Short mmCIF file of C-alpha atoms in Angstrom, two decimals:
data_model
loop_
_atom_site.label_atom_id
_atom_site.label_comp_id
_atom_site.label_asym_id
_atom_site.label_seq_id
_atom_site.Cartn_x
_atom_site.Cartn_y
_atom_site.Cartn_z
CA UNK A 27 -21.97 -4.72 -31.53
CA UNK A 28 -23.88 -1.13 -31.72
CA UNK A 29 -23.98 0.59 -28.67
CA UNK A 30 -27.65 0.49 -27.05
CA UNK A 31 -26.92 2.53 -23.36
CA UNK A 32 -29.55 2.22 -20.55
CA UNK A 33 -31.75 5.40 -20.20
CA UNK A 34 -32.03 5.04 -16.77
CA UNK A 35 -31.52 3.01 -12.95
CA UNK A 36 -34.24 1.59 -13.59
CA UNK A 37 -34.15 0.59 -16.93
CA UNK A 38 -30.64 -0.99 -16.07
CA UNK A 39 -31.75 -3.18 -12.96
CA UNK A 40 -34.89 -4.34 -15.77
CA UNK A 41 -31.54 -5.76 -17.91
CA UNK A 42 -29.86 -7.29 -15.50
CA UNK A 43 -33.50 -8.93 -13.82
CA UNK A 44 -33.87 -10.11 -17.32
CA UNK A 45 -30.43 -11.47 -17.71
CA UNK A 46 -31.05 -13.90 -15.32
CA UNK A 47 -34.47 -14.91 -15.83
CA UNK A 48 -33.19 -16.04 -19.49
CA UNK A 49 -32.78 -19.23 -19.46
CA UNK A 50 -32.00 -22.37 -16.62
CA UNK A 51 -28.17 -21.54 -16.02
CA UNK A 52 -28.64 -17.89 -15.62
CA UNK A 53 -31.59 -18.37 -12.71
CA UNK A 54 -29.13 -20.82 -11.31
CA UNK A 55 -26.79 -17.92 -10.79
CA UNK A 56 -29.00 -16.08 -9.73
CA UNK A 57 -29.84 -17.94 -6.90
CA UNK A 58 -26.46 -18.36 -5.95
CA UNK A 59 -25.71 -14.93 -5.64
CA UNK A 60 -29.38 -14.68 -3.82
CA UNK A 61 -27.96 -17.35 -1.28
CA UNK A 62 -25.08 -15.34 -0.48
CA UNK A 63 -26.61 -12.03 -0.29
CA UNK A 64 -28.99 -13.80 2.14
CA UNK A 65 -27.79 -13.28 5.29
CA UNK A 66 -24.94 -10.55 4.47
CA UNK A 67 -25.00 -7.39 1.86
CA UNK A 68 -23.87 -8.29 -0.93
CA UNK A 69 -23.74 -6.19 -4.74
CA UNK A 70 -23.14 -7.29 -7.87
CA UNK A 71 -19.67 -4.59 -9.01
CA UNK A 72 -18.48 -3.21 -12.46
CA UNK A 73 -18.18 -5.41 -15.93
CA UNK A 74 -21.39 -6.86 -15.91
CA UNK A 75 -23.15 -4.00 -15.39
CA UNK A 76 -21.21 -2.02 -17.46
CA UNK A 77 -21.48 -4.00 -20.65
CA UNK A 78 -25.11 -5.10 -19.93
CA UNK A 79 -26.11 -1.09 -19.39
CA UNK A 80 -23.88 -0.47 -22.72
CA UNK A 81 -24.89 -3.15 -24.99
CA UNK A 82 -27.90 -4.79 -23.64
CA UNK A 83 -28.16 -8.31 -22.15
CA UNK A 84 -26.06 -10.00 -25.25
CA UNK A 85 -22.86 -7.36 -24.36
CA UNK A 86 -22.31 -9.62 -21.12
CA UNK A 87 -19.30 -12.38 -22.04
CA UNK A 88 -17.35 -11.65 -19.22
CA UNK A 89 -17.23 -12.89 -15.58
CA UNK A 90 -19.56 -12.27 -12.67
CA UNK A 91 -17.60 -9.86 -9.84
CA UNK A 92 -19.64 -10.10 -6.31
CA UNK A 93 -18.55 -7.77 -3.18
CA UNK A 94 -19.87 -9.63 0.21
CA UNK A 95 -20.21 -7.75 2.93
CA UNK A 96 -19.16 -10.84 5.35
CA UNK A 97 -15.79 -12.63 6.16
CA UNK A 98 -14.25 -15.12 4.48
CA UNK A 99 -15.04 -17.69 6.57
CA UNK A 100 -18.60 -16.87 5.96
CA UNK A 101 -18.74 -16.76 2.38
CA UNK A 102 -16.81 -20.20 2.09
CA UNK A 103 -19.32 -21.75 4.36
CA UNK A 104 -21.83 -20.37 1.87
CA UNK A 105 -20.03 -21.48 -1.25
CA UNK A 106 -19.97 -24.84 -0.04
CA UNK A 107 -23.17 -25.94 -0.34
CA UNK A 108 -23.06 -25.23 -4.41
CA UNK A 109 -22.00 -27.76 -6.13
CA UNK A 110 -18.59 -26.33 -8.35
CA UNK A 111 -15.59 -28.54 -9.92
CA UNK A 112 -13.16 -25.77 -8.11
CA UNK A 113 -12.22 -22.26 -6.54
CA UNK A 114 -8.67 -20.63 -6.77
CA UNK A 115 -8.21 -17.61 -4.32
CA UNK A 116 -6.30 -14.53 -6.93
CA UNK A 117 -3.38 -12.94 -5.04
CA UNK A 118 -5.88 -9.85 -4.18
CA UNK A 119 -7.98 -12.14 -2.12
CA UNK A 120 -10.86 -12.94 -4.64
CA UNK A 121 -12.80 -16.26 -4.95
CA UNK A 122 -12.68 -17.22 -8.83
CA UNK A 123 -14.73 -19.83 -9.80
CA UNK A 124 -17.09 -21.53 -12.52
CA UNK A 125 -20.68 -22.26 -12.12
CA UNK A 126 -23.76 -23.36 -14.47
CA UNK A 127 -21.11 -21.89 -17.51
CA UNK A 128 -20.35 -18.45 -15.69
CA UNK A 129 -17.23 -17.18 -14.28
CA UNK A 130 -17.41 -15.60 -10.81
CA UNK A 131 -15.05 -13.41 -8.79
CA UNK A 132 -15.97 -12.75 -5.08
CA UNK A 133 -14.86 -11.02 -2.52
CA UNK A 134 -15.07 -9.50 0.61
CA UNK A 135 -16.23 -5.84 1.04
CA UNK A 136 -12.95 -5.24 3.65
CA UNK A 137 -10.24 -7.24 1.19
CA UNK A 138 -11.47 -4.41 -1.37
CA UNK A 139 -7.45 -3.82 -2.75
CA UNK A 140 -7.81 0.24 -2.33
CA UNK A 141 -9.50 -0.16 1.19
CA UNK A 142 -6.76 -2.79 2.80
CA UNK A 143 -4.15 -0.26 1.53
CA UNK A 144 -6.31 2.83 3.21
CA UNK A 145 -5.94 4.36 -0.12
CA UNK A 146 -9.53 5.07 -0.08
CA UNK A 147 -11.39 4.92 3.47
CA UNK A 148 -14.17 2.33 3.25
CA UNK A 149 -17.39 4.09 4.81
CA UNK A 150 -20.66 2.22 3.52
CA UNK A 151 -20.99 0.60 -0.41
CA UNK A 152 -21.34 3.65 -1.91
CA UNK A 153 -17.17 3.73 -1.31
CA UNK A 154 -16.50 1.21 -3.87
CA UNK A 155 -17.68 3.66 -6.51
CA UNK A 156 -14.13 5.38 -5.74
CA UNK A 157 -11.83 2.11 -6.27
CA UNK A 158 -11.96 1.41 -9.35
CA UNK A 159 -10.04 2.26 -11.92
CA UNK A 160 -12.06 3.54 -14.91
CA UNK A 161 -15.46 5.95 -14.44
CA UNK A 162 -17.49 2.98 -16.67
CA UNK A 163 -16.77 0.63 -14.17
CA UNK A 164 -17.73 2.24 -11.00
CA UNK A 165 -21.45 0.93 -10.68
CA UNK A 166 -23.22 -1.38 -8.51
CA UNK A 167 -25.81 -3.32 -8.22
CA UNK A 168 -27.57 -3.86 -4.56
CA UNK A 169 -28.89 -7.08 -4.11
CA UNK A 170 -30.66 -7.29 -1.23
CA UNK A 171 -31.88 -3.92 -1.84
CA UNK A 172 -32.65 -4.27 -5.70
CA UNK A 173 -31.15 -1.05 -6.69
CA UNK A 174 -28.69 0.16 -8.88
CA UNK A 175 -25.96 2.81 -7.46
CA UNK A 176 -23.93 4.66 -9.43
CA UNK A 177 -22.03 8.38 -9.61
CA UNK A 178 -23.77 10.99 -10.78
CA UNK A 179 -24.30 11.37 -14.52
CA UNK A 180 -22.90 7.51 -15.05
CA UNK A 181 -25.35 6.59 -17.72
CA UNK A 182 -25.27 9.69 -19.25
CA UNK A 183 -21.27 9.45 -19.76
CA UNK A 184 -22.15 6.09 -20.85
CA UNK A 185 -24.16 7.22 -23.76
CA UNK A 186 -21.81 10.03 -24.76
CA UNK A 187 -19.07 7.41 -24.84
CA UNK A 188 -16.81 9.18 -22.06
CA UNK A 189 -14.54 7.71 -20.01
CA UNK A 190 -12.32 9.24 -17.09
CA UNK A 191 -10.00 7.75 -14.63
CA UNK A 192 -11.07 7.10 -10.78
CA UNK A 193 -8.28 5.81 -8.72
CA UNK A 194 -4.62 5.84 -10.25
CA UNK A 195 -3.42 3.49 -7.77
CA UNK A 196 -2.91 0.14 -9.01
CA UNK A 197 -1.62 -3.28 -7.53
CA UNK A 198 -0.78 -4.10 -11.44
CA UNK A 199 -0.13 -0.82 -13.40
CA UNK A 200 0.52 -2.99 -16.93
CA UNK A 201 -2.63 -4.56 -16.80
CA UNK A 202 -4.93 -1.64 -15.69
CA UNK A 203 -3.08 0.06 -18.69
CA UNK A 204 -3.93 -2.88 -20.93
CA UNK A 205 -7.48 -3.16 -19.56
CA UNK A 206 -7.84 0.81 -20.62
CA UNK A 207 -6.35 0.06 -23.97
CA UNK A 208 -9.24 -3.06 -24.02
CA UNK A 209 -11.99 -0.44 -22.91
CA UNK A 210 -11.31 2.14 -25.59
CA UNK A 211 -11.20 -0.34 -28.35
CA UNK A 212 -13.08 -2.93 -27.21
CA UNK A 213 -16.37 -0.74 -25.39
CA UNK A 214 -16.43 2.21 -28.43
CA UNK A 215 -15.10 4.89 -26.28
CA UNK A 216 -14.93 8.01 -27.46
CA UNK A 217 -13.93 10.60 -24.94
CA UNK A 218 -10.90 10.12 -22.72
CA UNK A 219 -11.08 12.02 -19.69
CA UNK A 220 -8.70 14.74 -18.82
CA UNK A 221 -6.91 12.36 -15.79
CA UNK A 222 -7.07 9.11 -17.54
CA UNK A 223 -5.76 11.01 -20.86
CA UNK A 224 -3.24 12.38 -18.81
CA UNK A 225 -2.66 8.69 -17.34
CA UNK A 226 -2.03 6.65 -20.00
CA UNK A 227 0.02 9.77 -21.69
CA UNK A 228 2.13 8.88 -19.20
CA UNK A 229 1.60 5.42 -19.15
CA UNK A 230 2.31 4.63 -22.75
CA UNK A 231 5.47 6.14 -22.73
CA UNK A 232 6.83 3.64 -20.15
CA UNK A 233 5.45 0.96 -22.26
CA UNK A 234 5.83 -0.11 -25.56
CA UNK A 235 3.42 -2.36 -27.68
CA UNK A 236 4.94 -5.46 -27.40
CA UNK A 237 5.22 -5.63 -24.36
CA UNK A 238 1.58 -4.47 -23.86
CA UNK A 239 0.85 -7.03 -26.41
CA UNK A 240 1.91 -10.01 -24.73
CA UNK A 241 0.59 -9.08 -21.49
CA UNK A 242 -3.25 -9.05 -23.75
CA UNK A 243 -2.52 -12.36 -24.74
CA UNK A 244 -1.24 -13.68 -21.81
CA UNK A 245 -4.19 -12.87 -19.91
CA UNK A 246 -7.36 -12.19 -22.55
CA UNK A 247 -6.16 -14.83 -25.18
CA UNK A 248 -7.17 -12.27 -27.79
CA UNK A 249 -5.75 -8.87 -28.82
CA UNK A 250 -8.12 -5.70 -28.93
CA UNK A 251 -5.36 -3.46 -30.65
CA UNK A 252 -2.41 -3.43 -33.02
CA UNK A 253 0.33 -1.39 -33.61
CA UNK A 254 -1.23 1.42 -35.82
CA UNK A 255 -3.59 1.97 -33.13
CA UNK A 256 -1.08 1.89 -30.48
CA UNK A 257 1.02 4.52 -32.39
CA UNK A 258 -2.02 6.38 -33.40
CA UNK A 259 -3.20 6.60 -29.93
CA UNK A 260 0.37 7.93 -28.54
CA UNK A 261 0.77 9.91 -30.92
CA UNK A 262 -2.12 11.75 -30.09
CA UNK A 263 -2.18 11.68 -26.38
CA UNK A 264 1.37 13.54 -26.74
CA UNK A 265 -0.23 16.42 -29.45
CA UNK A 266 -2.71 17.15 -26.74
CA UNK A 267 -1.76 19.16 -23.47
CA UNK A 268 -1.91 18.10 -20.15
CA UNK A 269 -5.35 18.30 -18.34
CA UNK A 270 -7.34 18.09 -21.78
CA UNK A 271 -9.62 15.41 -22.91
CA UNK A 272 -9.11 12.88 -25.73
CA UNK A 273 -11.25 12.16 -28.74
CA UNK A 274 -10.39 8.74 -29.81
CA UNK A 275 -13.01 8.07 -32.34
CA UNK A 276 -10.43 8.47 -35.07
CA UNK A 277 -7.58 6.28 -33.72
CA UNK A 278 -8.97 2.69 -34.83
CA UNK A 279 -8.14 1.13 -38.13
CA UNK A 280 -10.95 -1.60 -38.28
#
């Protein structure tokens, strides 16, 4: 899929308003996420922006992530009154479920992983910009204010197809080093940062491809990199010194 980055806020918030006003399921989901942003704050976090602000409205296949501003007792009072088949609670504290064909993963603003472990101090919305792991990630969507909020020059990295770490701290180091791996192959990266270069230098030589491998599968079902890559992609991350960034434009074989 070619690469077709927002220009601007504005022209991101347009995607996304048009996501869900394209067809019966998606303005279903859309008022569901209306209904819970109704009476508490609530923003739409990460993926889906990402992928719809890189790729346009068909680059969203993943899942939904919500932030609520409530408590939990709150937001399954809420949930309750739309009709789904189920809802597991993830280990984190997140409310994953299906509705009209799209996956959703809620939670509340305080059981944000990096604020419960006063990693980062939680101080208004704009906060959650600093948990996450990657730089494409860290975007938000207001929805009670209809505004997009992002770091400084996030579209603009976007377009120049360069990524950077945010928070190194990780409940689950082997998957945020598999979800990198996914990002640079998967998202047509082709700048690492100096930190996250530095990160998954680091990283990679704790672990090896299989057992990076399995971990994909286990969790994606589908593999976004084989071993050439892997090797290729080591290989270069130790030719490169310490606080310099990556090009990885080179390191794919497909």
């Amino acid at each position: 899929m070619s690469m077709n980055v927002a220009k601007t806020h504005h022209a991101l918030k347009q995607r996304i308003d048009n996501f869900f006003a394209s067809g019966e399921e998606q303005r279903a989901a859309r008022a569901l996420i209306d209904a819970v942003a109704a009476q508490h704050r609530a923003w739409i976090f990460g993926g889906m922006l990402r992928d719809i602000g890189l790729f346009g409205r068909e680059g969203f296949t993943s899942d939904i992530d919500i932030v609520f501003a409530g408590e939990r007792e709150d937001l399954l009072y809420l949930l309750s009154h739309f009709h789904m088949e189920h809802f597991v609670t993830n280990k984190l504290g997140g409310i994953r479920f299906r509705y009209c064909s799209l996956d959703f993963d809620i939670w509340c603003l305080n059981d944000t992983w990096a604020f419960k472990e006063n990693i980062i101090p939680l101080e208004d919305a704009r906060s959650l910009l600093h948990t996450t792991l990657m730089s494409w990630d860290a975007v938000l969507y207001d929805v009670h204010r209809d505004e997009i909020l992002t770091p400084e020059n996030y579209l603009q990295n976007l377009k120049r197809g360069y990524l950077e770490l945010v928070l190194d701290a990780t409940p689950n180091e082997t998957g945020s080093v598999v979800k990198i791996l996914r990002t640079i192959y998967n998202k047509q990266v082709k700048t690492l940062g100096p930190f996250l270069s530095d990160f998954l230098h680091n990283a990679l030589l704790r672990y090896s491809y299989s057992t990076l491998q399995h971990y994909e599968l286990t969790h994606y079902d589908t593999s976004s990199f084989d071993d050439v890559e892997y090797n290729l992609l080591l290989n270069r991350l130790c030719e490169t010194e310490s606080g310099h960034s990556v090009d990885v434009t080179q390191l794919r074989t497909n």
